[in-house]
Amino acid sequence: MEENQNEQTVDNGNELQGQVTEIQSVEETQETSAVTTIDLEALQQEQNYLMGTLGALGAALVGAILWAVVTVATEHQIGYMALAIGLMVGFANRFLGKGMELKFGITGALLALVGCVLGNVFSLIGFVAQELGVGYFDALSFIDFGLIPDAMMEAFSPIDLLFYGIAMYEGFKFSFRVVETEENA
């Protein structure tokens, strides 16, 4: 019987030690969560929507110009240019905007689409310049901008929707800063 009491005392001691360890673990987790929340708030304060938007717009314009140069030089529209625009827009938005909110992704997606459409418009202007044997900016004076939507519809292909969609997805996805919290790690 005395041996049974000793075993019970040891079991109670182990159980008590386990509860103390569990309480310490919960306290450490709460402290870590508080630090994570403070860090997350600091990261949220670093967000700059205007800079992200301006950077993404700049990337969309640069991407559109590159799209037009490649398209006119090769005389073929290469769908992968849309993918490049989506990446450029998303990364510019992420780098300059440091965004974590949904509005950064939506802006990235919309500006990626704008970059793709502008790439097609700039390409059309490039082809007009090439056809007339004039400089790109000189061709602007010959263009009836009211005809651009019709010309774009004529050159449109259903596969364009796929590439535009992928560009928008990339513009959305890559616009966010990835933040690892200890809860996610």
Coordinates of N, CA, C and O in Angstrom, one line a residue:
M1 N 0.8 -1.2 0.0 CA 0.0 0.0 0.0 C 0.9 1.3 0.0 O 0.5 2.2 -0.7
E2 N 1.9 1.2 0.8 CA 2.8 2.4 0.8 C 3.5 2.6 -0.6 O 3.6 3.7 -1.1
E3 N 3.8 1.5 -1.3 CA 4.3 1.6 -2.7 C 3.3 2.2 -3.6 O 3.6 3.0 -4.5
N4 N 2.0 1.9 -3.4 CA 1.0 2.4 -4.3 C 0.8 3.9 -4.0 O 0.6 4.7 -4.9
Q5 N 1.0 4.4 -2.8 CA 0.9 5.8 -2.5 C 2.1 6.6 -3.1 O 1.9 7.7 -3.6
N6 N 3.3 5.9 -3.0 CA 4.4 6.6 -3.6 C 4.2 6.8 -5.2 O 4.6 7.8 -5.7
E7 N 3.7 5.7 -5.8 CA 3.4 5.8 -7.2 C 2.4 6.9 -7.5 O 2.5 7.7 -8.5
Q8 N 1.4 7.0 -6.7 CA 0.3 8.0 -6.8 C 0.9 9.4 -6.6 O 0.6 10.3 -7.4
T9 N 1.8 9.6 -5.7 CA 2.4 10.8 -5.4 C 3.3 11.2 -6.6 O 3.3 12.4 -7.0
V10 N 4.0 10.3 -7.2 CA 4.9 10.5 -8.3 C 4.0 10.9 -9.5 O 4.3 11.9 -10.3
D11 N 2.9 10.2 -9.7 CA 1.9 10.5 -10.8 C 1.4 11.9 -10.7 O 1.3 12.7 -11.6
N12 N 1.0 12.3 -9.4 CA 0.4 13.6 -9.2 C 1.5 14.7 -9.4 O 1.2 15.7 -10.0
G13 N 2.7 14.4 -9.1 CA 3.8 15.3 -9.3 C 4.1 15.5 -10.8 O 4.3 16.6 -11.3
N14 N 4.1 14.4 -11.5 CA 4.3 14.5 -13.0 C 3.1 15.2 -13.6 O 3.3 16.0 -14.5
E15 N 1.9 15.0 -13.2 CA 0.7 15.7 -13.7 C 0.8 17.2 -13.4 O 0.6 18.0 -14.3
L16 N 1.2 17.5 -12.2 CA 1.4 18.9 -11.8 C 2.5 19.6 -12.6 O 2.3 20.7 -13.1
Q17 N 3.6 18.9 -12.9 CA 4.7 19.4 -13.7 C 4.2 19.6 -15.1 O 4.5 20.6 -15.7
G18 N 3.4 18.7 -15.6 CA 2.8 18.8 -17.0 C 1.9 20.1 -17.1 O 1.9 20.8 -18.1
Q19 N 1.1 20.3 -16.1 CA 0.2 21.5 -16.1 C 1.0 22.8 -16.0 O 0.7 23.7 -16.7
V20 N 2.1 22.8 -15.2 CA 2.9 24.0 -15.1 C 3.6 24.3 -16.5 O 3.6 25.4 -17.0
T21 N 4.1 23.2 -17.1 CA 4.7 23.3 -18.4 C 3.7 23.8 -19.5 O 4.0 24.7 -20.3
E22 N 2.5 23.3 -19.4 CA 1.4 23.8 -20.3 C 1.1 25.2 -20.1 O 0.9 26.0 -21.1
I23 N 1.0 25.7 -18.8 CA 0.7 27.1 -18.5 C 1.8 28.0 -19.1 O 1.6 29.0 -19.7
Q24 N 3.1 27.6 -18.9 CA 4.2 28.3 -19.4 C 4.1 28.4 -20.9 O 4.4 29.5 -21.5
S25 N 3.8 27.3 -21.5 CA 3.7 27.3 -23.0 C 2.6 28.3 -23.5 O 2.8 29.0 -24.4
V26 N 1.5 28.3 -22.8 CA 0.4 29.2 -23.2 C 0.8 30.6 -23.0 O 0.6 31.5 -23.8
E27 N 1.5 30.9 -21.9 CA 2.0 32.3 -21.6 C 3.0 32.7 -22.7 O 2.9 33.9 -23.2
E28 N 3.9 31.8 -23.1 CA 4.8 32.2 -24.1 C 4.1 32.4 -25.5 O 4.5 33.3 -26.2
T29 N 3.1 31.6 -25.8 CA 2.4 31.8 -27.0 C 1.7 33.2 -27.0 O 1.7 33.9 -28.0
Q30 N 1.1 33.6 -25.9 CA 0.4 34.8 -25.8 C 1.4 36.0 -25.9 O 1.1 37.0 -26.6
E31 N 2.6 35.9 -25.4 CA 3.6 36.9 -25.5 C 4.0 37.0 -27.0 O 4.2 38.1 -27.5
T32 N 4.3 35.8 -27.6 CA 4.7 35.8 -29.0 C 3.6 36.4 -29.9 O 3.9 37.2 -30.8
S33 N 2.3 36.1 -29.6 CA 1.2 36.7 -30.4 C 1.2 38.2 -30.3 O 0.9 38.9 -31.2
A34 N 1.5 38.7 -29.1 CA 1.5 40.1 -28.9 C 2.6 40.8 -29.7 O 2.4 41.8 -30.3
V35 N 3.7 40.2 -29.7 CA 4.8 40.7 -30.5 C 4.5 40.6 -32.0 O 4.7 41.6 -32.8
T36 N 3.9 39.6 -32.4 CA 3.5 39.4 -33.8 C 2.5 40.5 -34.2 O 2.6 41.0 -35.3
T37 N 1.5 40.7 -33.4 CA 0.5 41.8 -33.6 C 1.2 43.1 -33.8 O 0.9 43.9 -34.7
I38 N 2.1 43.4 -32.9 CA 2.8 44.7 -33.0 C 3.6 44.8 -34.3 O 3.6 45.8 -35.0
D39 N 4.3 43.7 -34.6 CA 5.1 43.7 -35.9 C 4.2 43.9 -37.1 O 4.5 44.6 -38.0
L40 N 3.1 43.2 -37.1 CA 2.1 43.3 -38.2 C 1.6 44.7 -38.3 O 1.4 45.2 -39.4
E41 N 1.3 45.4 -37.2 CA 0.8 46.8 -37.2 C 1.9 47.7 -37.8 O 1.6 48.6 -38.6
A42 N 3.2 47.4 -37.5 CA 4.3 48.2 -38.0 C 4.4 48.0 -39.5 O 4.6 49.0 -40.3
L43 N 4.2 46.8 -40.0 CA 4.3 46.5 -41.4 C 3.1 47.2 -42.1 O 3.2 47.7 -43.2
Q44 N 1.9 47.2 -41.5 CA 0.8 47.8 -42.1 C 1.0 49.3 -42.2 O 0.5 49.9 -43.2
Q45 N 1.7 49.9 -41.3 CA 1.9 51.4 -41.4 C 2.9 51.7 -42.4 O 3.0 52.8 -42.9
E46 N 3.7 50.7 -42.9 CA 4.7 51.0 -44.0 C 4.1 51.0 -45.3 O 4.7 51.4 -46.3
Q47 N 2.8 50.5 -45.4 CA 2.1 50.5 -46.7 C 2.0 51.9 -47.3 O 1.8 52.8 -46.6
N48 N 2.2 52.0 -48.6 CA 2.1 53.2 -49.3 C 1.4 53.0 -50.6 O 2.0 52.6 -51.7
Y49 N 0.1 53.2 -50.6 CA -0.8 52.9 -51.8 C -0.4 53.8 -53.0 O -0.4 53.3 -54.1
L50 N -0.2 55.0 -52.7 CA 0.1 55.9 -53.8 C 1.4 55.5 -54.6 O 1.5 55.4 -55.8
M51 N 2.5 55.2 -53.8 CA 3.7 54.8 -54.4 C 3.6 53.5 -55.1 O 4.2 53.3 -56.2
G52 N 2.9 52.6 -54.5 CA 2.6 51.3 -55.2 C 1.9 51.5 -56.5 O 2.2 50.9 -57.5
T53 N 0.9 52.3 -56.5 CA 0.1 52.5 -57.7 C 0.9 53.2 -58.8 O 0.9 52.9 -60.0
L54 N 1.7 54.2 -58.4 CA 2.6 54.9 -59.4 C 3.6 54.0 -59.9 O 3.9 54.0 -61.1
G55 N 4.2 53.2 -59.1 CA 5.2 52.2 -59.5 C 4.6 51.2 -60.5 O 5.2 50.8 -61.5
A56 N 3.4 50.7 -60.2 CA 2.7 49.7 -61.0 C 2.3 50.4 -62.3 O 2.4 49.7 -63.4
L57 N 1.9 51.6 -62.3 CA 1.5 52.3 -63.5 C 2.8 52.5 -64.4 O 2.7 52.3 -65.6
G58 N 3.9 52.9 -63.8 CA 5.1 53.0 -64.6 C 5.6 51.7 -65.2 O 6.0 51.6 -66.3
A59 N 5.4 50.6 -64.4 CA 5.7 49.3 -64.9 C 4.8 48.9 -66.1 O 5.2 48.3 -67.1
A60 N 3.5 49.2 -66.0 CA 2.6 48.9 -67.0 C 3.0 49.7 -68.3 O 2.9 49.1 -69.4
L61 N 3.4 50.9 -68.2 CA 3.8 51.7 -69.4 C 5.1 51.2 -70.0 O 5.1 51.0 -71.2
V62 N 6.0 50.9 -69.2 CA 7.3 50.3 -69.7 C 7.0 48.9 -70.4 O 7.5 48.6 -71.5
G63 N 6.2 48.1 -69.7 CA 5.8 46.8 -70.3 C 5.0 47.0 -71.6 O 5.3 46.2 -72.6
A64 N 4.2 48.0 -71.7 CA 3.4 48.2 -72.9 C 4.4 48.7 -74.1 O 4.2 48.2 -75.2
I65 N 5.3 49.5 -73.7 CA 6.3 49.9 -74.7 C 7.1 48.7 -75.2 O 7.3 48.5 -76.4
L66 N 7.6 47.9 -74.3 CA 8.3 46.7 -74.7 C 7.5 45.8 -75.5 O 7.9 45.2 -76.5
W67 N 6.2 45.6 -75.1 CA 5.3 44.8 -75.9 C 5.2 45.3 -77.4 O 5.3 44.5 -78.3
A68 N 5.1 46.6 -77.5 CA 4.9 47.2 -78.9 C 6.2 47.0 -79.7 O 6.2 46.6 -80.8
V69 N 7.4 47.2 -79.0 CA 8.7 47.1 -79.7 C 8.8 45.6 -80.2 O 9.2 45.4 -81.4
V70 N 8.6 44.7 -79.3 CA 8.7 43.2 -79.7 C 7.7 42.9 -80.8 O 8.0 42.2 -81.8
T71 N 6.5 43.3 -80.6 CA 5.4 43.0 -81.6 C 5.7 43.5 -83.0 O 5.6 42.8 -84.0
V72 N 6.1 44.8 -83.0 CA 6.4 45.4 -84.3 C 7.7 44.8 -84.9 O 7.7 44.6 -86.1
A73 N 8.7 44.6 -84.1 CA 9.9 44.0 -84.6 C 9.8 42.6 -85.2 O 10.3 42.2 -86.2
T74 N 8.9 41.8 -84.5 CA 8.7 40.4 -84.9 C 7.5 40.2 -85.9 O 7.4 39.2 -86.5
E75 N 6.7 41.3 -85.9 CA 5.5 41.3 -86.7 C 4.5 40.2 -86.2 O 3.7 39.7 -87.0
H76 N 4.7 39.8 -85.0 CA 3.8 38.8 -84.3 C 3.5 39.3 -82.9 O 4.4 39.7 -82.2
Q77 N 2.3 39.1 -82.5 CA 1.9 39.4 -81.1 C 2.3 38.2 -80.3 O 1.8 37.1 -80.6
I78 N 3.1 38.4 -79.3 CA 3.6 37.3 -78.5 C 2.9 37.4 -77.1 O 3.1 38.3 -76.4
G79 N 2.0 36.4 -76.9 CA 1.2 36.4 -75.6 C 2.0 36.4 -74.4 O 1.5 37.0 -73.3
Y80 N 3.2 36.0 -74.4 CA 4.1 36.0 -73.2 C 4.4 37.4 -72.7 O 4.8 37.6 -71.6
M81 N 4.2 38.3 -73.6 CA 4.5 39.7 -73.2 C 3.5 40.1 -72.1 O 3.8 40.9 -71.2
A82 N 2.3 39.6 -72.2 CA 1.2 39.9 -71.2 C 1.7 39.3 -69.8 O 1.5 40.0 -68.8
L83 N 2.3 38.2 -69.9 CA 2.8 37.6 -68.6 C 3.9 38.5 -68.0 O 3.9 38.7 -66.8
A84 N 4.8 39.0 -68.8 CA 5.8 39.8 -68.4 C 5.2 41.1 -67.8 O 5.7 41.6 -66.7
I85 N 4.2 41.7 -68.4 CA 3.6 42.9 -67.9 C 3.0 42.6 -66.5 O 3.1 43.4 -65.6
G86 N 2.3 41.5 -66.4 CA 1.7 41.1 -65.1 C 2.7 41.0 -64.0 O 2.5 41.5 -62.9
L87 N 3.8 40.4 -64.3 CA 4.9 40.3 -63.3 C 5.5 41.6 -63.0 O 5.7 41.9 -61.8
M88 N 5.8 42.4 -64.0 CA 6.4 43.7 -63.7 C 5.5 44.6 -62.9 O 6.0 45.3 -61.9
V89 N 4.2 44.6 -63.2 CA 3.3 45.5 -62.5 C 3.2 45.0 -61.0 O 3.2 45.8 -60.1
G90 N 3.0 43.7 -60.8 CA 2.9 43.1 -59.5 C 4.1 43.4 -58.6 O 3.9 43.8 -57.5
F91 N 5.3 43.1 -59.2 CA 6.5 43.3 -58.4 C 6.7 44.8 -58.1 O 7.2 45.2 -57.0
A92 N 6.5 45.7 -59.0 CA 6.6 47.1 -58.8 C 5.7 47.6 -57.7 O 6.0 48.4 -56.8
N93 N 4.4 47.1 -57.8 CA 3.4 47.5 -56.7 C 3.9 47.0 -55.4 O 3.8 47.7 -54.4
R94 N 4.4 45.7 -55.3 CA 4.8 45.2 -54.0 C 6.0 45.9 -53.5 O 6.1 46.2 -52.3
F95 N 7.0 46.2 -54.3 CA 8.3 46.8 -53.9 C 8.0 48.2 -53.4 O 8.5 48.6 -52.3
L96 N 7.3 49.0 -54.2 CA 7.1 50.4 -53.8 C 5.9 50.6 -52.8 O 6.0 51.5 -52.0
G97 N 4.9 49.8 -52.9 CA 3.7 50.0 -52.1 C 3.8 49.2 -50.8 O 3.1 49.6 -49.8
K98 N 4.6 48.2 -50.7 CA 4.7 47.3 -49.5 C 3.3 46.9 -49.0 O 3.0 46.9 -47.8
G99 N 2.4 46.6 -49.9 CA 1.0 46.4 -49.6 C 0.7 45.0 -49.0 O 1.3 44.0 -49.3
M100 N -0.3 45.0 -48.2 CA -0.8 43.8 -47.6 C -2.3 43.8 -47.7 O -2.9 42.8 -47.3
E101 N -2.9 44.8 -48.2 CA -4.4 44.9 -48.2 C -4.9 44.6 -49.7 O -4.1 44.7 -50.6
L102 N -6.1 44.2 -49.7 CA -6.8 43.8 -51.0 C -6.7 44.9 -52.1 O -6.5 44.5 -53.3
K103 N -6.7 46.1 -51.7 CA -6.7 47.2 -52.7 C -5.4 47.2 -53.6 O -5.4 47.6 -54.7
F104 N -4.3 46.7 -53.0 CA -3.1 46.6 -53.7 C -3.2 45.6 -54.8 O -2.7 45.8 -56.0
G105 N -3.8 44.4 -54.5 CA -4.0 43.4 -55.5 C -4.9 43.8 -56.6 O -4.6 43.5 -57.8
I106 N -6.0 44.4 -56.3 CA -7.0 44.9 -57.3 C -6.3 45.9 -58.2 O -6.5 45.8 -59.4
T107 N -5.6 46.8 -57.6 CA -4.9 47.8 -58.5 C -3.9 47.1 -59.4 O -3.8 47.5 -60.6
G108 N -3.1 46.2 -58.9 CA -2.2 45.4 -59.7 C -2.8 44.7 -60.8 O -2.3 44.8 -62.0
A109 N -4.0 44.1 -60.6 CA -4.7 43.4 -61.7 C -5.2 44.4 -62.7 O -5.0 44.1 -63.9
L110 N -5.8 45.5 -62.3 CA -6.3 46.4 -63.3 C -5.2 47.1 -64.1 O -5.3 47.3 -65.3
L111 N -4.1 47.4 -63.4 CA -3.0 48.0 -64.2 C -2.3 47.0 -65.1 O -1.7 47.4 -66.1
A112 N -2.3 45.8 -64.7 CA -1.7 44.8 -65.7 C -2.6 44.7 -66.9 O -2.0 44.6 -68.0
L113 N -3.9 44.8 -66.8 CA -4.8 44.8 -67.9 C -4.6 46.0 -68.8 O -4.5 46.0 -70.0
V114 N -4.4 47.2 -68.1 CA -4.2 48.4 -68.8 C -2.9 48.3 -69.6 O -2.8 48.8 -70.8
G115 N -1.8 47.8 -69.0 CA -0.6 47.6 -69.7 C -0.7 46.7 -70.9 O -0.1 47.0 -72.0
C116 N -1.5 45.7 -70.8 CA -1.7 44.8 -72.0 C -2.4 45.5 -73.1 O -2.0 45.4 -74.3
V117 N -3.5 46.2 -72.8 CA -4.3 46.9 -73.8 C -3.4 48.0 -74.4 O -3.4 48.2 -75.6
L118 N -2.7 48.7 -73.6 CA -1.8 49.8 -74.1 C -0.7 49.2 -75.0 O -0.3 49.8 -76.0
G119 N -0.2 48.0 -74.7 CA 0.7 47.3 -75.5 C 0.2 47.0 -76.9 O 0.8 47.2 -77.9
N120 N -1.1 46.6 -77.0 CA -1.8 46.4 -78.3 C -1.9 47.8 -79.0 O -1.7 47.8 -80.2
V121 N -2.3 48.8 -78.3 CA -2.5 50.1 -78.9 C -1.2 50.7 -79.5 O -1.1 51.1 -80.6
F122 N -0.1 50.6 -78.7 CA 1.2 51.0 -79.1 C 1.7 50.2 -80.3 O 2.3 50.8 -81.2
S123 N 1.3 48.9 -80.3 CA 1.7 48.1 -81.5 C 1.0 48.6 -82.7 O 1.6 48.6 -83.8
L124 N -0.3 48.9 -82.6 CA -1.0 49.4 -83.8 C -0.4 50.6 -84.3 O -0.2 50.8 -85.5
I125 N 0.0 51.5 -83.4 CA 0.6 52.8 -83.8 C 1.9 52.5 -84.5 O 2.3 53.1 -85.5
G126 N 2.7 51.5 -84.0 CA 4.0 51.2 -84.5 C 3.8 50.6 -85.9 O 4.6 50.9 -86.8
F127 N 2.8 49.8 -86.2 CA 2.5 49.2 -87.5 C 2.1 50.3 -88.5 O 2.5 50.3 -89.7
V128 N 1.4 51.3 -88.0 CA 1.0 52.5 -88.9 C 2.3 53.2 -89.3 O 2.5 53.6 -90.4
A129 N 3.1 53.5 -88.3 CA 4.4 54.2 -88.5 C 5.2 53.4 -89.5 O 5.8 54.0 -90.5
Q130 N 5.3 52.1 -89.4 CA 6.1 51.3 -90.3 C 5.5 51.3 -91.7 O 6.2 51.4 -92.7
E131 N 4.2 51.2 -91.8 CA 3.5 51.2 -93.1 C 3.7 52.6 -93.8 O 3.9 52.6 -95.0
L132 N 3.6 53.7 -93.1 CA 3.8 55.0 -93.7 C 5.2 55.4 -93.8 O 5.5 56.4 -94.5
G133 N 6.1 54.7 -93.2 CA 7.6 55.0 -93.3 C 7.9 56.3 -92.6 O 8.8 57.1 -93.0
V134 N 7.2 56.5 -91.5 CA 7.5 57.7 -90.6 C 7.8 57.3 -89.2 O 7.7 56.1 -88.9
G135 N 8.3 58.2 -88.4 CA 8.6 57.9 -87.0 C 7.3 57.6 -86.2 O 6.2 58.0 -86.6
Y136 N 7.6 57.0 -85.1 CA 6.4 56.6 -84.2 C 5.6 57.8 -83.8 O 4.4 57.8 -83.9
F137 N 6.2 58.9 -83.4 CA 5.5 60.0 -82.9 C 4.8 60.8 -84.1 O 3.8 61.4 -83.9
D138 N 5.5 60.7 -85.2 CA 4.9 61.3 -86.4 C 3.6 60.6 -86.8 O 2.6 61.2 -87.3
A139 N 3.6 59.3 -86.6 CA 2.4 58.5 -86.9 C 1.2 58.8 -86.1 O 0.1 58.7 -86.5
L140 N 1.5 59.4 -84.9 CA 0.3 59.8 -84.0 C -0.5 60.8 -84.7 O -1.7 60.9 -84.5
S141 N 0.1 61.7 -85.5 CA -0.7 62.8 -86.2 C -1.6 62.2 -87.3 O -2.5 62.9 -87.7
F142 N -1.3 61.0 -87.8 CA -2.1 60.4 -88.9 C -3.2 59.5 -88.4 O -4.0 59.1 -89.2
I143 N -3.2 59.2 -87.1 CA -4.1 58.2 -86.6 C -5.4 58.8 -86.2 O -5.4 59.9 -85.5
D144 N -6.5 58.2 -86.6 CA -7.8 58.6 -86.1 C -8.1 57.7 -84.9 O -8.4 56.5 -85.0
F145 N -8.0 58.2 -83.7 CA -8.0 57.5 -82.5 C -9.4 56.8 -82.3 O -9.6 55.9 -81.5
G146 N -10.4 57.3 -83.0 CA -11.7 56.7 -82.9 C -11.8 55.3 -83.6 O -12.7 54.5 -83.3
L147 N -10.8 55.1 -84.4 CA -10.8 53.8 -85.1 C -10.0 52.7 -84.4 O -10.0 51.5 -84.8
I148 N -9.3 53.1 -83.3 CA -8.4 52.2 -82.6 C -9.3 51.0 -82.0 O -8.9 49.8 -82.1
P149 N -10.4 51.3 -81.4 CA -11.2 50.1 -80.9 C -11.6 49.1 -82.0 O -11.5 47.9 -81.7
D150 N -12.0 49.6 -83.1 CA -12.3 48.7 -84.2 C -11.1 47.9 -84.7 O -11.2 46.7 -84.9
A151 N -9.9 48.6 -84.8 CA -8.7 47.9 -85.2 C -8.3 46.8 -84.2 O -7.9 45.7 -84.5
M152 N -8.5 47.2 -82.9 CA -8.2 46.2 -81.9 C -9.1 45.0 -81.9 O -8.7 43.8 -81.7
M153 N -10.4 45.2 -82.2 CA -11.3 44.1 -82.3 C -11.0 43.2 -83.5 O -11.2 42.0 -83.4
E154 N -10.5 43.8 -84.5 CA -10.2 43.1 -85.7 C -9.0 42.2 -85.4 O -8.9 41.0 -85.9
A155 N -8.0 42.7 -84.7 CA -6.8 41.9 -84.4 C -7.0 41.0 -83.2 O -6.1 40.2 -82.8
F156 N -8.2 41.1 -82.5 CA -8.4 40.3 -81.3 C -8.5 38.8 -81.6 O -9.1 38.4 -82.6
S157 N -8.0 38.0 -80.7 CA -8.1 36.6 -80.7 C -8.6 36.1 -79.4 O -8.2 36.7 -78.3
P158 N -9.4 35.0 -79.3 CA -9.8 34.5 -78.0 C -8.7 34.1 -77.1 O -8.8 34.2 -75.8
I159 N -7.5 33.8 -77.6 CA -6.4 33.4 -76.8 C -5.9 34.7 -76.0 O -5.3 34.5 -74.9
D160 N -6.2 35.9 -76.5 CA -5.8 37.1 -75.8 C -6.5 37.1 -74.4 O -5.8 37.6 -73.5
L161 N -7.7 36.7 -74.3 CA -8.4 36.6 -73.0 C -7.6 35.8 -72.0 O -7.5 36.2 -70.9
L162 N -7.1 34.7 -72.5 CA -6.3 33.8 -71.6 C -5.1 34.6 -71.1 O -4.8 34.6 -69.9
F163 N -4.3 35.2 -72.0 CA -3.1 35.9 -71.6 C -3.4 37.1 -70.7 O -2.7 37.4 -69.8
Y164 N -4.5 37.8 -71.1 CA -4.9 39.0 -70.2 C -5.3 38.5 -68.8 O -4.9 39.2 -67.9
G165 N -6.0 37.4 -68.8 CA -6.4 36.9 -67.5 C -5.2 36.5 -66.6 O -5.2 36.7 -65.4
I166 N -4.2 35.8 -67.3 CA -3.0 35.4 -66.5 C -2.3 36.7 -66.1 O -1.8 36.7 -64.9
A167 N -2.2 37.7 -66.9 CA -1.5 38.9 -66.5 C -2.2 39.6 -65.4 O -1.5 40.0 -64.4
M168 N -3.5 39.6 -65.4 CA -4.3 40.2 -64.3 C -4.0 39.3 -63.0 O -3.9 39.9 -61.9
Y169 N -4.0 38.0 -63.1 CA -3.8 37.2 -61.9 C -2.4 37.5 -61.3 O -2.3 37.6 -60.1
E170 N -1.4 37.6 -62.2 CA 0.0 37.9 -61.7 C 0.0 39.3 -61.1 O 0.7 39.5 -60.1
G171 N -0.6 40.2 -61.8 CA -0.6 41.6 -61.2 C -1.3 41.6 -59.9 O -0.8 42.4 -59.0
F172 N -2.3 40.8 -59.7 CA -3.0 40.7 -58.4 C -2.1 40.0 -57.3 O -1.7 40.5 -56.3
K173 N -1.6 38.8 -57.7 CA -0.9 37.9 -56.8 C 0.4 38.5 -56.3 O 0.8 38.5 -55.1
F174 N 1.2 39.1 -57.2 CA 2.5 39.6 -56.9 C 2.5 41.0 -56.3 O 3.6 41.6 -56.0
S175 N 1.3 41.6 -56.1 CA 1.2 42.9 -55.6 C 1.3 42.9 -54.0 O 1.5 44.0 -53.4
F176 N 1.2 41.8 -53.4 CA 1.2 41.7 -52.0 C 2.6 41.4 -51.4 O 3.3 40.5 -51.9
R177 N 2.9 42.0 -50.3 CA 4.1 41.6 -49.5 C 3.7 40.4 -48.7 O 2.7 40.3 -48.1
V178 N 4.5 39.4 -48.8 CA 4.3 38.1 -48.0 C 4.9 38.3 -46.7 O 6.1 38.6 -46.5
V179 N 4.0 38.1 -45.7 CA 4.4 38.3 -44.3 C 4.3 36.9 -43.6 O 3.2 36.3 -43.6
E180 N 5.4 36.4 -43.1 CA 5.3 35.2 -42.3 C 5.1 35.5 -40.8 O 6.0 36.2 -40.2
T181 N 4.1 35.0 -40.2 CA 3.9 35.1 -38.8 C 4.3 33.8 -38.2 O 4.4 32.8 -38.9
E182 N 4.6 33.8 -36.9 CA 5.0 32.6 -36.2 C 3.9 31.6 -36.2 O 4.1 30.4 -36.2
E183 N 2.6 32.1 -36.3 CA 1.5 31.2 -36.4 C 1.5 30.4 -37.7 O 1.0 29.3 -37.8
N184 N 1.9 31.1 -38.8 CA 1.9 30.5 -40.2 C 3.2 29.7 -40.4 O 3.2 28.9 -41.3
A185 N 4.2 29.9 -39.7 CA 5.5 29.3 -39.9 C 5.5 27.8 -39.5 O 4.7 27.3 -38.8

